[in-house]
mmCIF file of C-alpha atoms in Angstrom:
data_model
loop_
_atom_site.group_PDB
_atom_site.id
_atom_site.type_symbol
_atom_site.label_atom_id
_atom_site.label_comp_id
_atom_site.label_asym_id
_atom_site.label_seq_id
_atom_site.Cartn_x
_atom_site.Cartn_y
_atom_site.Cartn_z
ATOM 1 C CA MET W 1 118.819 105.917 98.418
ATOM 2 C CA ILE W 2 117.741 103.344 100.438
ATOM 3 C CA ALA W 3 114.168 102.339 99.148
ATOM 4 C CA CYS W 4 111.511 99.734 99.844
ATOM 5 C CA TYR W 5 110.258 98.679 96.053
ATOM 6 C CA ILE W 6 108.053 96.839 94.060
ATOM 7 C CA LEU W 7 108.078 95.422 90.704
ATOM 8 C CA ARG W 8 105.608 93.049 89.117
ATOM 9 C CA CYS W 9 107.028 91.098 86.489
ATOM 10 C CA ALA W 10 106.025 89.919 83.237
ATOM 11 C CA ASP W 11 103.762 87.069 84.699
ATOM 12 C CA LEU W 12 101.424 90.057 86.658
ATOM 13 C CA SER W 13 103.103 88.829 89.706
ATOM 14 C CA TYR W 14 104.869 90.894 92.055
ATOM 15 C CA TYR W 15 108.222 91.049 93.781
ATOM 16 C CA VAL W 16 108.776 92.981 96.693
ATOM 17 C CA GLY W 17 112.610 94.290 97.935
ATOM 18 C CA SER W 18 115.155 96.760 99.209
ATOM 19 C CA THR W 19 118.117 98.087 98.707
ATOM 20 C CA ARG W 20 120.750 100.783 99.269
ATOM 21 C CA ASN W 21 120.733 101.218 95.904
ATOM 22 C CA LEU W 22 117.521 101.781 93.586
ATOM 23 C CA GLU W 23 119.000 102.465 90.097
ATOM 24 C CA HIS W 24 121.700 99.711 90.509
ATOM 25 C CA ARG W 25 119.627 97.066 91.800
ATOM 26 C CA LEU W 26 117.107 97.889 88.707
ATOM 27 C CA GLU W 27 119.683 97.692 86.634
ATOM 28 C CA GLN W 28 120.355 94.180 88.210
ATOM 29 C CA HIS W 29 116.910 92.690 87.963
ATOM 30 C CA ALA W 30 116.626 94.236 84.369
ATOM 31 C CA SER W 31 119.708 91.775 83.558
ATOM 32 C CA GLY W 32 118.477 88.701 84.569
ATOM 33 C CA MET W 33 121.359 88.993 87.694
ATOM 34 C CA GLY W 34 118.695 90.604 90.514
ATOM 35 C CA SER W 35 116.885 87.985 91.649
ATOM 36 C CA ALA W 36 115.948 84.069 91.120
ATOM 37 C CA TYR W 37 112.372 85.181 91.452
ATOM 38 C CA THR W 38 112.353 87.955 88.206
ATOM 39 C CA ALA W 39 115.418 86.762 86.372
ATOM 40 C CA LYS W 40 112.282 84.143 85.928
ATOM 41 C CA ARG W 41 109.563 86.963 84.592
ATOM 42 C CA LEU W 42 111.250 89.535 83.028
ATOM 43 C CA PRO W 43 111.065 91.926 82.097
ATOM 44 C CA VAL W 44 109.934 93.970 85.323
ATOM 45 C CA GLU W 45 108.720 97.496 86.287
ATOM 46 C CA LEU W 46 108.861 99.774 89.155
ATOM 47 C CA MET W 47 105.269 100.340 90.288
ATOM 48 C CA TRP W 48 106.017 101.837 93.613
ATOM 49 C CA PHE W 49 108.874 102.357 96.160
ATOM 50 C CA ALA W 50 109.643 104.333 99.411
ATOM 51 C CA GLU W 51 113.209 106.491 100.433
ATOM 52 C CA PHE W 52 114.514 106.131 104.284
ATOM 53 C CA ASP W 53 116.996 107.252 106.119
ATOM 54 C CA ARG W 54 118.160 103.966 107.321
ATOM 55 C CA ILE W 55 118.405 100.107 105.616
ATOM 56 C CA ASP W 56 116.367 98.377 108.217
ATOM 57 C CA ASP W 57 112.975 100.282 108.214
ATOM 58 C CA ALA W 58 113.003 100.158 104.420
ATOM 59 C CA TYR W 59 113.894 95.683 105.331
ATOM 60 C CA LEU W 60 110.773 96.335 107.869
ATOM 61 C CA LEU W 61 108.422 97.308 105.960
ATOM 62 C CA GLU W 62 109.345 94.694 102.407
ATOM 63 C CA LYS W 63 108.932 92.174 104.422
ATOM 64 C CA ARG W 64 106.104 93.719 106.000
ATOM 65 C CA ILE W 65 104.760 94.347 102.294
ATOM 66 C CA GLN W 66 104.883 90.905 100.965
ATOM 67 C CA GLY W 67 102.880 88.982 103.168
ATOM 68 C CA TRP W 68 99.939 91.547 101.747
ATOM 69 C CA SER W 69 97.789 90.405 99.738
ATOM 70 C CA ARG W 70 97.744 91.134 96.063
ATOM 71 C CA ALA W 71 94.872 93.787 96.590
ATOM 72 C CA LYS W 72 96.859 94.560 99.634
ATOM 73 C CA ARG W 73 99.478 95.489 97.337
ATOM 74 C CA GLU W 74 98.128 97.002 94.692
ATOM 75 C CA ALA W 75 96.058 99.372 97.045
ATOM 76 C CA LEU W 76 99.489 100.837 98.149
ATOM 77 C CA ILE W 77 100.301 100.678 94.390
ATOM 78 C CA ALA W 78 97.510 103.541 93.726
ATOM 79 C CA GLY W 79 97.831 105.450 96.903
ATOM 80 C CA ARG W 80 94.517 103.998 98.101
ATOM 81 C CA PHE W 81 95.871 104.669 101.762
ATOM 82 C CA ASN W 82 92.490 104.783 102.797
ATOM 83 C CA ASP W 83 92.082 100.987 101.828
ATOM 84 C CA LEU W 84 95.181 99.519 103.392
ATOM 85 C CA PRO W 85 93.207 99.218 107.152
ATOM 86 C CA ALA W 86 90.008 97.559 105.770
ATOM 87 C CA LEU W 87 92.186 95.355 103.491
ATOM 88 C CA SER W 88 93.681 93.600 106.286
ATOM 89 C CA ARG W 89 91.288 92.485 108.178
ATOM 90 C CA LYS W 90 90.485 89.043 107.829
ATOM 91 C CA LYS W 91 86.970 87.583 106.262
ATOM 92 C CA PHE W 92 85.933 85.159 108.868
ATOM 93 C CA PRO W 93 82.835 82.615 106.851
ATOM 94 C CA ARG W 94 79.549 83.183 109.156
ATOM 95 C CA ALA W 95 78.799 80.900 111.551
ATOM 96 C CA ALA W 96 75.505 78.906 110.140
ATOM 97 C CA GLY W 97 72.909 79.388 112.636
#
Protein backbone atom coordinates (compact mmCIF):
# COMPACT_ATOMS: atom_id res chain seq x y z
CA MET A 1 0.00 0.00 0.00
CA ILE A 2 1.32 3.43 -0.93
CA ALA A 3 0.14 6.05 1.54
CA CYS A 4 0.34 9.61 2.72
CA TYR A 5 -0.17 9.81 6.49
CA ILE A 6 -0.37 12.12 9.49
CA LEU A 7 0.94 11.16 12.93
CA ARG A 8 0.24 12.99 16.17
CA CYS A 9 3.30 13.07 18.39
CA ALA A 10 3.42 13.02 22.20
CA ASP A 11 3.96 16.80 22.21
CA LEU A 12 0.72 17.13 20.14
CA SER A 13 2.58 18.24 17.02
CA TYR A 14 1.86 16.59 13.69
CA TYR A 15 4.22 14.72 11.40
CA VAL A 16 3.29 14.21 7.74
CA GLY A 17 4.92 11.52 5.63
CA SER A 18 4.46 9.16 2.71
CA THR A 19 5.54 5.56 2.26
CA ARG A 20 5.24 2.43 0.16
CA ASN A 21 4.49 0.32 3.26
CA LEU A 22 2.48 2.09 5.97
CA GLU A 23 2.52 -0.74 8.50
CA HIS A 24 6.31 -1.05 8.32
CA ARG A 25 6.78 2.72 8.46
CA LEU A 26 4.59 2.98 11.56
CA GLU A 27 6.71 0.28 13.23
CA GLN A 28 9.82 2.32 12.39
CA HIS A 29 8.32 5.48 13.91
CA ALA A 30 7.19 3.61 17.04
CA SER A 31 10.69 2.17 17.56
CA GLY A 32 12.32 5.59 17.28
CA MET A 33 13.89 4.75 13.91
CA GLY A 34 11.28 6.47 11.70
CA SER A 35 12.64 10.00 11.66
CA ALA A 36 14.66 12.28 13.89
CA TYR A 37 11.55 14.41 14.43
CA THR A 38 9.31 11.61 15.69
CA ALA A 39 12.11 9.85 17.60
CA LYS A 40 12.21 12.84 19.99
CA ARG A 41 8.42 12.94 20.32
CA LEU A 42 7.35 9.36 21.10
CA PRO A 43 4.86 7.87 21.30
CA VAL A 44 3.19 8.69 18.00
CA GLU A 45 -0.34 7.86 16.86
CA LEU A 46 -1.65 7.46 13.33
CA MET A 47 -4.37 10.07 12.87
CA TRP A 48 -5.09 9.93 9.13
CA PHE A 49 -3.94 8.28 5.92
CA ALA A 50 -4.89 8.07 2.26
CA GLU A 51 -3.95 5.31 -0.16
CA PHE A 52 -2.57 5.85 -3.67
CA ASP A 53 -1.63 3.79 -6.69
CA ARG A 54 1.50 5.87 -7.33
CA ILE A 55 4.16 6.99 -4.85
CA ASP A 56 4.48 10.39 -6.55
CA ASP A 57 0.81 11.14 -5.82
CA ALA A 58 1.32 10.31 -2.13
CA TYR A 59 4.50 12.41 -2.04
CA LEU A 60 2.80 15.40 -3.68
CA LEU A 61 -0.01 15.31 -1.12
CA GLU A 62 2.56 14.95 1.69
CA LYS A 63 4.33 18.11 0.55
CA ARG A 64 1.02 19.97 0.21
CA ILE A 65 -0.16 19.00 3.71
CA GLN A 66 3.21 19.95 5.20
CA GLY A 67 2.47 23.52 4.14
CA TRP A 68 -0.94 23.56 5.80
CA SER A 69 -1.83 25.20 9.08
CA ARG A 70 -2.57 23.13 12.16
CA ALA A 71 -6.28 24.03 11.84
CA LYS A 72 -6.41 22.77 8.27
CA ARG A 73 -4.63 19.52 9.18
CA GLU A 74 -7.08 18.97 12.02
CA ALA A 75 -10.04 19.57 9.68
CA LEU A 76 -8.64 16.90 7.33
CA ILE A 77 -8.12 14.46 10.22
CA ALA A 78 -11.69 15.07 11.43
CA GLY A 79 -13.09 14.60 7.93
CA ARG A 80 -14.37 18.18 7.75
CA PHE A 81 -13.60 18.46 4.04
CA ASN A 82 -16.01 21.37 3.52
CA ASP A 83 -13.89 23.46 5.93
CA LEU A 84 -10.66 23.02 3.94
CA PRO A 85 -11.19 25.80 1.35
CA ALA A 86 -11.94 28.44 4.02
CA LEU A 87 -8.88 27.38 6.00
CA SER A 88 -6.75 28.00 2.89
CA ARG A 89 -7.56 31.68 2.73
CA LYS A 90 -5.03 34.16 4.05
CA LYS A 91 -6.32 36.53 6.68
CA PHE A 92 -5.11 40.05 6.04
CA PRO A 93 -5.66 42.89 8.50
CA ARG A 94 -8.14 45.52 7.42
CA ALA A 95 -6.67 48.84 6.40
CA ALA A 96 -7.58 51.72 8.68
CA GLY A 97 -9.77 54.13 6.89
